[in-house]
Coordinates of C-alpha atoms and ligand atoms in Angstrom, one line a residue:
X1 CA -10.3 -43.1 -8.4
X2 CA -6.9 -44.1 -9.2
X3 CA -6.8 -40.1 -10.4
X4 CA -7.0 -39.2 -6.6
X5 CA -4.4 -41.8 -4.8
X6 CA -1.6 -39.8 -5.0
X7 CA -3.7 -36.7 -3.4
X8 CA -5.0 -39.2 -0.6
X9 CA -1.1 -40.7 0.2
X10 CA 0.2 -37.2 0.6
X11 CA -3.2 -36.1 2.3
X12 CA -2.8 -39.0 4.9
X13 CA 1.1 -37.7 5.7
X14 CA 0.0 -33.7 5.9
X15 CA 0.0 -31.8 9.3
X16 CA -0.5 -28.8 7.4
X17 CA -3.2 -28.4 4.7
X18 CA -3.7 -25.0 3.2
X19 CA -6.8 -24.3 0.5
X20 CA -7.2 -21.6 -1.3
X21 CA -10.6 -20.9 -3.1
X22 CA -11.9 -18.6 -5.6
X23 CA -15.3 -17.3 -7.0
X24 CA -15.6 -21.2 -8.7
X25 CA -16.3 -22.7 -5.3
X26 CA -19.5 -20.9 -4.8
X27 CA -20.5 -21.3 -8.4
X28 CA -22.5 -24.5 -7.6
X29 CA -24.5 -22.6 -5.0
X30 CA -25.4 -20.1 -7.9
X31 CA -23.3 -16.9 -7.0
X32 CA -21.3 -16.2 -10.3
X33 CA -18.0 -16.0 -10.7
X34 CA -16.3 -12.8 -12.3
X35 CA -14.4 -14.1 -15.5
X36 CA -16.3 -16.5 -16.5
X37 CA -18.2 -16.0 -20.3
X38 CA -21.0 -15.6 -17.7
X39 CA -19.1 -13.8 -15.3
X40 CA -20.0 -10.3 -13.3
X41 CA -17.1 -8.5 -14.9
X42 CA -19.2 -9.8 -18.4
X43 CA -22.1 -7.8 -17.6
X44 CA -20.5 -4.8 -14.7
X45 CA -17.8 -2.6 -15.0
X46 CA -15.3 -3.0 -12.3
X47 CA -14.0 0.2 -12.2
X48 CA -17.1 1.2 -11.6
X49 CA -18.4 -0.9 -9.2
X50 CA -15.4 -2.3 -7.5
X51 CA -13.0 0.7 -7.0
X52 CA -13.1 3.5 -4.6
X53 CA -13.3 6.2 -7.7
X54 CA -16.4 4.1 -8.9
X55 CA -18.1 4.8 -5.4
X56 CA -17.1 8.4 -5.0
X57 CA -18.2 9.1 -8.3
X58 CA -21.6 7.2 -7.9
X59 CA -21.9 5.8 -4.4
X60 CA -25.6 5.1 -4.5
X61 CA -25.0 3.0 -7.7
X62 CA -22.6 1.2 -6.1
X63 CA -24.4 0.4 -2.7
X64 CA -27.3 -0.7 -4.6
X65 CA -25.1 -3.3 -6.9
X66 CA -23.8 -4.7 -3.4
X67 CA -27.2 -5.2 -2.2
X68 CA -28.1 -7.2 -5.3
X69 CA -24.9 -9.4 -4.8
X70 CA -26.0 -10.0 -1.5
X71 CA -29.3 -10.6 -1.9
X72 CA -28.4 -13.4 -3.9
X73 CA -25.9 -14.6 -1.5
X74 CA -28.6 -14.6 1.4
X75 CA -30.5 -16.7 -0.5
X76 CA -27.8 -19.0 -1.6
X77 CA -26.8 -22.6 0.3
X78 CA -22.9 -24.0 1.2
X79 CA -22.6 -26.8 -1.8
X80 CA -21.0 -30.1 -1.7
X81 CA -17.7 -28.3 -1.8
X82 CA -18.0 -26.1 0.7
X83 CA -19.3 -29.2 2.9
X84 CA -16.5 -31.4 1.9
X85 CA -13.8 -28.8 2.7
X86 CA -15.2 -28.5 6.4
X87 CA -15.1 -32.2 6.5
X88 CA -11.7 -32.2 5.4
X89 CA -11.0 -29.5 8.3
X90 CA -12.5 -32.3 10.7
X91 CA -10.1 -34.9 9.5
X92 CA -6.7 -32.6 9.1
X93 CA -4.2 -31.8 12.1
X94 CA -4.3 -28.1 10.8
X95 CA -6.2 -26.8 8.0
X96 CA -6.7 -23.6 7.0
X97 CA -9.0 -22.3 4.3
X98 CA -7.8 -18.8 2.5
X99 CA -10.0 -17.7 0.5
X100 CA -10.7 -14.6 -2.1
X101 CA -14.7 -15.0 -1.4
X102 CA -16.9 -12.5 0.5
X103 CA -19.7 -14.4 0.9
X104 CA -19.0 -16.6 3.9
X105 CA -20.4 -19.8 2.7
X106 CA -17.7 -21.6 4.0
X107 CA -18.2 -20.4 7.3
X108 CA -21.9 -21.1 6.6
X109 CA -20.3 -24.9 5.9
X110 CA -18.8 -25.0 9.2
X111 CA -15.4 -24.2 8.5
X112 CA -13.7 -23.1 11.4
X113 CA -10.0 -21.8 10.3
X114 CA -10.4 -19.3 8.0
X115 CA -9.0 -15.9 6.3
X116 CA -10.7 -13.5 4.1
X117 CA -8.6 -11.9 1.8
X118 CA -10.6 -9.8 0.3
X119 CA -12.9 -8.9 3.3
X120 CA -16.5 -9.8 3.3
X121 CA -19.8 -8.9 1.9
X122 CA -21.5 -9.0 5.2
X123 CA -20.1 -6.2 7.3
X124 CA -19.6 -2.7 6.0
X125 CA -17.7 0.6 7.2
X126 CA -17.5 3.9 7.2
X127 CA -15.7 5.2 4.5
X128 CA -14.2 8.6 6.7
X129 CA -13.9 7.4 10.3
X130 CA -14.3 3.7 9.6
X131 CA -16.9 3.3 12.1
X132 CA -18.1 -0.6 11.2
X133 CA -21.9 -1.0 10.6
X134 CA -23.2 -4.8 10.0
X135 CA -27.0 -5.6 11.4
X136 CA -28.0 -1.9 11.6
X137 CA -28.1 -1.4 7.8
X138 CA -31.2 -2.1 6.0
X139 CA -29.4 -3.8 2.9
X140 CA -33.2 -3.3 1.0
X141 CA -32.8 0.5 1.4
X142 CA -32.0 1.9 -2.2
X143 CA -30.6 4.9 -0.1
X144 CA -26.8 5.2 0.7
X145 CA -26.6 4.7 4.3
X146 CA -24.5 7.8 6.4
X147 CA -22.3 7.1 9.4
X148 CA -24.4 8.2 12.8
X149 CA -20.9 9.3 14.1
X150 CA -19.4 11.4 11.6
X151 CA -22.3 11.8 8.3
X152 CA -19.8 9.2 6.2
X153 CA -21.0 7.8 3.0
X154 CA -20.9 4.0 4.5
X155 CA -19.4 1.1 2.2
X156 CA -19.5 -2.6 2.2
X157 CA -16.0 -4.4 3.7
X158 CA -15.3 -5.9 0.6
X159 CA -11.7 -5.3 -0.7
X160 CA -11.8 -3.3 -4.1
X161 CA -9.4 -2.6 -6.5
X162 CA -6.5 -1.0 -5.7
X163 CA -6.9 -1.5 -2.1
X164 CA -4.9 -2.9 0.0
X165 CA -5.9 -5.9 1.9
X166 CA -6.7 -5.9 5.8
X167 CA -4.1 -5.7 8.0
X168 CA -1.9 -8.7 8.3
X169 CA -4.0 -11.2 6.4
X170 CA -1.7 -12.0 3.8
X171 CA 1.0 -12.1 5.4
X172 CA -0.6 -14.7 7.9
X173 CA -2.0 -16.5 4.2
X174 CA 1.9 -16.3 3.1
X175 CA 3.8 -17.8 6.0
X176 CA 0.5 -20.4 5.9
X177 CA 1.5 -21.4 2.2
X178 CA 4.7 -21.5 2.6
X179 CA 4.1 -24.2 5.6
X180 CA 2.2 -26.5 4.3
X181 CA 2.7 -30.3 3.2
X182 CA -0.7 -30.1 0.9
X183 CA -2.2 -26.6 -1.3
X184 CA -5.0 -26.5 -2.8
X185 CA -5.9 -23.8 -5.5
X186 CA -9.6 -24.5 -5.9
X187 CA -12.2 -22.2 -8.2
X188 CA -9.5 -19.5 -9.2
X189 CA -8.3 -18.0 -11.8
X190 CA -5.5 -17.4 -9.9
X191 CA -5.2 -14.0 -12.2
X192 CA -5.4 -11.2 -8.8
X193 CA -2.3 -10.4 -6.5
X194 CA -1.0 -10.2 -4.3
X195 CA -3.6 -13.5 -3.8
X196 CA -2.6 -15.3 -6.8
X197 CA 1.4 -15.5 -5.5
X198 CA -0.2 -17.8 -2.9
X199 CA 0.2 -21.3 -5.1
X200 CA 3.6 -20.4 -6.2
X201 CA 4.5 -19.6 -2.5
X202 CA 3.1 -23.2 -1.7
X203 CA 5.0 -24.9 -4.8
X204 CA 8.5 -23.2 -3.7
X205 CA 8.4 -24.2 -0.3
X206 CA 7.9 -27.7 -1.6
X207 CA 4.1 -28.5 -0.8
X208 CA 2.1 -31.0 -2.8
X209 CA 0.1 -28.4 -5.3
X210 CA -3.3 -29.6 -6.0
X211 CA -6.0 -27.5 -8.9
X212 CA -9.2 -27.9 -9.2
X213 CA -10.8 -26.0 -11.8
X214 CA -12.8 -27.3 -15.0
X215 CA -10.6 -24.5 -17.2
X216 CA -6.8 -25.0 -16.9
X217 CA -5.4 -21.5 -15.3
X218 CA -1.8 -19.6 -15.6
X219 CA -1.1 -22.1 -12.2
X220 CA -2.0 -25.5 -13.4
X221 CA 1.6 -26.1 -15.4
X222 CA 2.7 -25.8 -12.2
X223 CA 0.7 -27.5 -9.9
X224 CA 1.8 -31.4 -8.9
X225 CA -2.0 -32.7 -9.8
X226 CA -4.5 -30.5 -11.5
X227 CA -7.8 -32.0 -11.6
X228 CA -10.4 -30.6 -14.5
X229 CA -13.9 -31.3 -12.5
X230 CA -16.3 -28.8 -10.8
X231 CA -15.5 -28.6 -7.1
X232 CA -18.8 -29.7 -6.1
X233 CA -18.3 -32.9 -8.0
X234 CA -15.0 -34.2 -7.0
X235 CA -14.3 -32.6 -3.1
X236 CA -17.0 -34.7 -1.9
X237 CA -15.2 -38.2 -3.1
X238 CA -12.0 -37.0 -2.1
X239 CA -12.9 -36.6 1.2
X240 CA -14.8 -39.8 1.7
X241 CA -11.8 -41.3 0.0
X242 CA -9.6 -40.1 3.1
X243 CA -12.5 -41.4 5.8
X244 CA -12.2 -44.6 4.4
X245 CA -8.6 -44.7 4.5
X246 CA -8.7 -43.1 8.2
X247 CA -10.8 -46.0 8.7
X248 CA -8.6 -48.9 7.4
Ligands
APR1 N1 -15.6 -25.7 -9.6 C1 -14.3 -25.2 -9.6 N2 -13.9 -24.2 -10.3 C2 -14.9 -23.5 -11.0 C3 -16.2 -23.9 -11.1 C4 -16.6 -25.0 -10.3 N3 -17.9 -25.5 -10.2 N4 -16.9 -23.0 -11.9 C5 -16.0 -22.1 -12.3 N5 -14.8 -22.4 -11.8 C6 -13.5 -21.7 -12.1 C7 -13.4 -21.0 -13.4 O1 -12.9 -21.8 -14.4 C8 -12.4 -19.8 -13.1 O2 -11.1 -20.2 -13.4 O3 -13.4 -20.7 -11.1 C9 -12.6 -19.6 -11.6 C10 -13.2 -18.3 -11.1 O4 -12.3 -17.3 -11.5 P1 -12.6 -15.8 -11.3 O5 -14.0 -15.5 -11.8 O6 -11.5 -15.0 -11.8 O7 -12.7 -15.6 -9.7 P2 -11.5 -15.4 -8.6 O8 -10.3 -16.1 -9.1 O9 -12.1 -15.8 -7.3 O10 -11.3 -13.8 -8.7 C11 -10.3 -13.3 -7.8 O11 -11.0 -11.1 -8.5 O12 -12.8 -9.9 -9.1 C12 -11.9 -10.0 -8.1 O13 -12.2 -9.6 -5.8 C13 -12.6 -10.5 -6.8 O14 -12.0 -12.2 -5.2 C14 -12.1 -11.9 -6.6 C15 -10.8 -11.9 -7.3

């Protein structure tokens, strides 16, 4: 465990924790990530499934691809990472989880402080008046739900491609980063911006820059400590690492 001291000395001084996660966090709860050999961008086109033009061309295509991400998510649990991280909340003066996932398992963990980057896979909006829908749609409907207030082809809230992201989260997720005494980039490629700026923001402003990842990404030269396990695996032991020093 020797690997993990360091992590756990700096972890002990931190008032500020930020973590930033990726598709890789959930991968152990068996959503799949994008880039991955086995990724979704391996089998879908992202242009036309994750981009307004994709969904104007073929909205019905599009709607029906969400609802087959998210029936998968629905049936999907919080893993041991997910559950370590709102541990890890627990036993931190202020920690705040930013993450590029839309499929609220870590809220489904119990994590309390959180931002969504990239919005979520949960509620959805009318694309003309932005009316938001979440309960009322019937997500086993192969039909493309219309607004009731203006006849609006409705979308999921996710963030696509060339979008921008909702109002004032990254900036919050910036000043956040570049705040902290501890960052963690966890399950990311770190290959999207403006997310991916995130660790660099945090290594600038002279936080301790933690990676986990199994693959090395274009952020672990950088980071202070990159660790090369599945986050399932090793958030649990850190964690219990930091009890038992909490407990000393
Ligand atoms: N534990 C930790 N990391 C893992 C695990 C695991 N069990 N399994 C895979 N990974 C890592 C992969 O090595 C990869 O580097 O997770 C990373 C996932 O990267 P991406 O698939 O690129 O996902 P992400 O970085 O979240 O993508 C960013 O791109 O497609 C858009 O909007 C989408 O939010 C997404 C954004």
């Amino acid at each position: 465990m020797a690997l993990y001291d360091i992590l756990i000395e700096h972890l002990v001084e931190a008032r500020n924790v930020a973590i930033f996660t990726g598709a890789g966090i959930s991968a152990e709860s068996g959503i799949a990530t994008f880039r991955d050999p086995d990724g979704l961008w391996s089998k879908f086109n992202p242009t036309e499934l994750a981009s307004m033009k994709g969904f104007l061309r073929n909205p019905e295509r599009v709607w029906q691809w969400y609802n087959y991400r998210r029936a998968i998510i629905a049936d999907a649990q919080p893993n041991a990472g997910h559950i370590a991280l709102a541990e890890l909340e627990r036993n931190t003066p202020n920690c705040t989880v930013i993450t590029q996932n839309v499929d609220r398992l870590h809220q489904r963990a119990g994590t309390k402080n959180i931002l969504e980057l990239h919005g979520n896979i949960i509620d959805n909006h009318c694309v003309k008046c932005s009316t938001p829908y979440t309960h009322e749609i019937n997500i086993q409907s192969k039909e493309l739900p219309l607004c009731n207030a203006c006849g609006g082809n409705i979308r999921p809230s996710v963030v696509w491609f060339g979008e921008n992201l909702p109002d004032g989260i990254f900036e919050k997720a910036e000043y956040i980063a570049g705040h902290c005494d501890v960052f963690f980039s966890i399950g990311t490629s770190a290959e999207v911006y403006p997310a991916a700026y995130l660790p660099f923001t945090a290594k600038n402003r002279g936080a301790f820059c933690v990676e986990i990842n199994p693959t090395p990404t274009s952020f672990t030269p950088y980071s202070h400590l990159a660790i090369q396990e599945k986050s399932g695996e090793c958030l649990p032991c850190i964690v219990e690492l930091l009890q038992q020093y909490h407990s000393l």
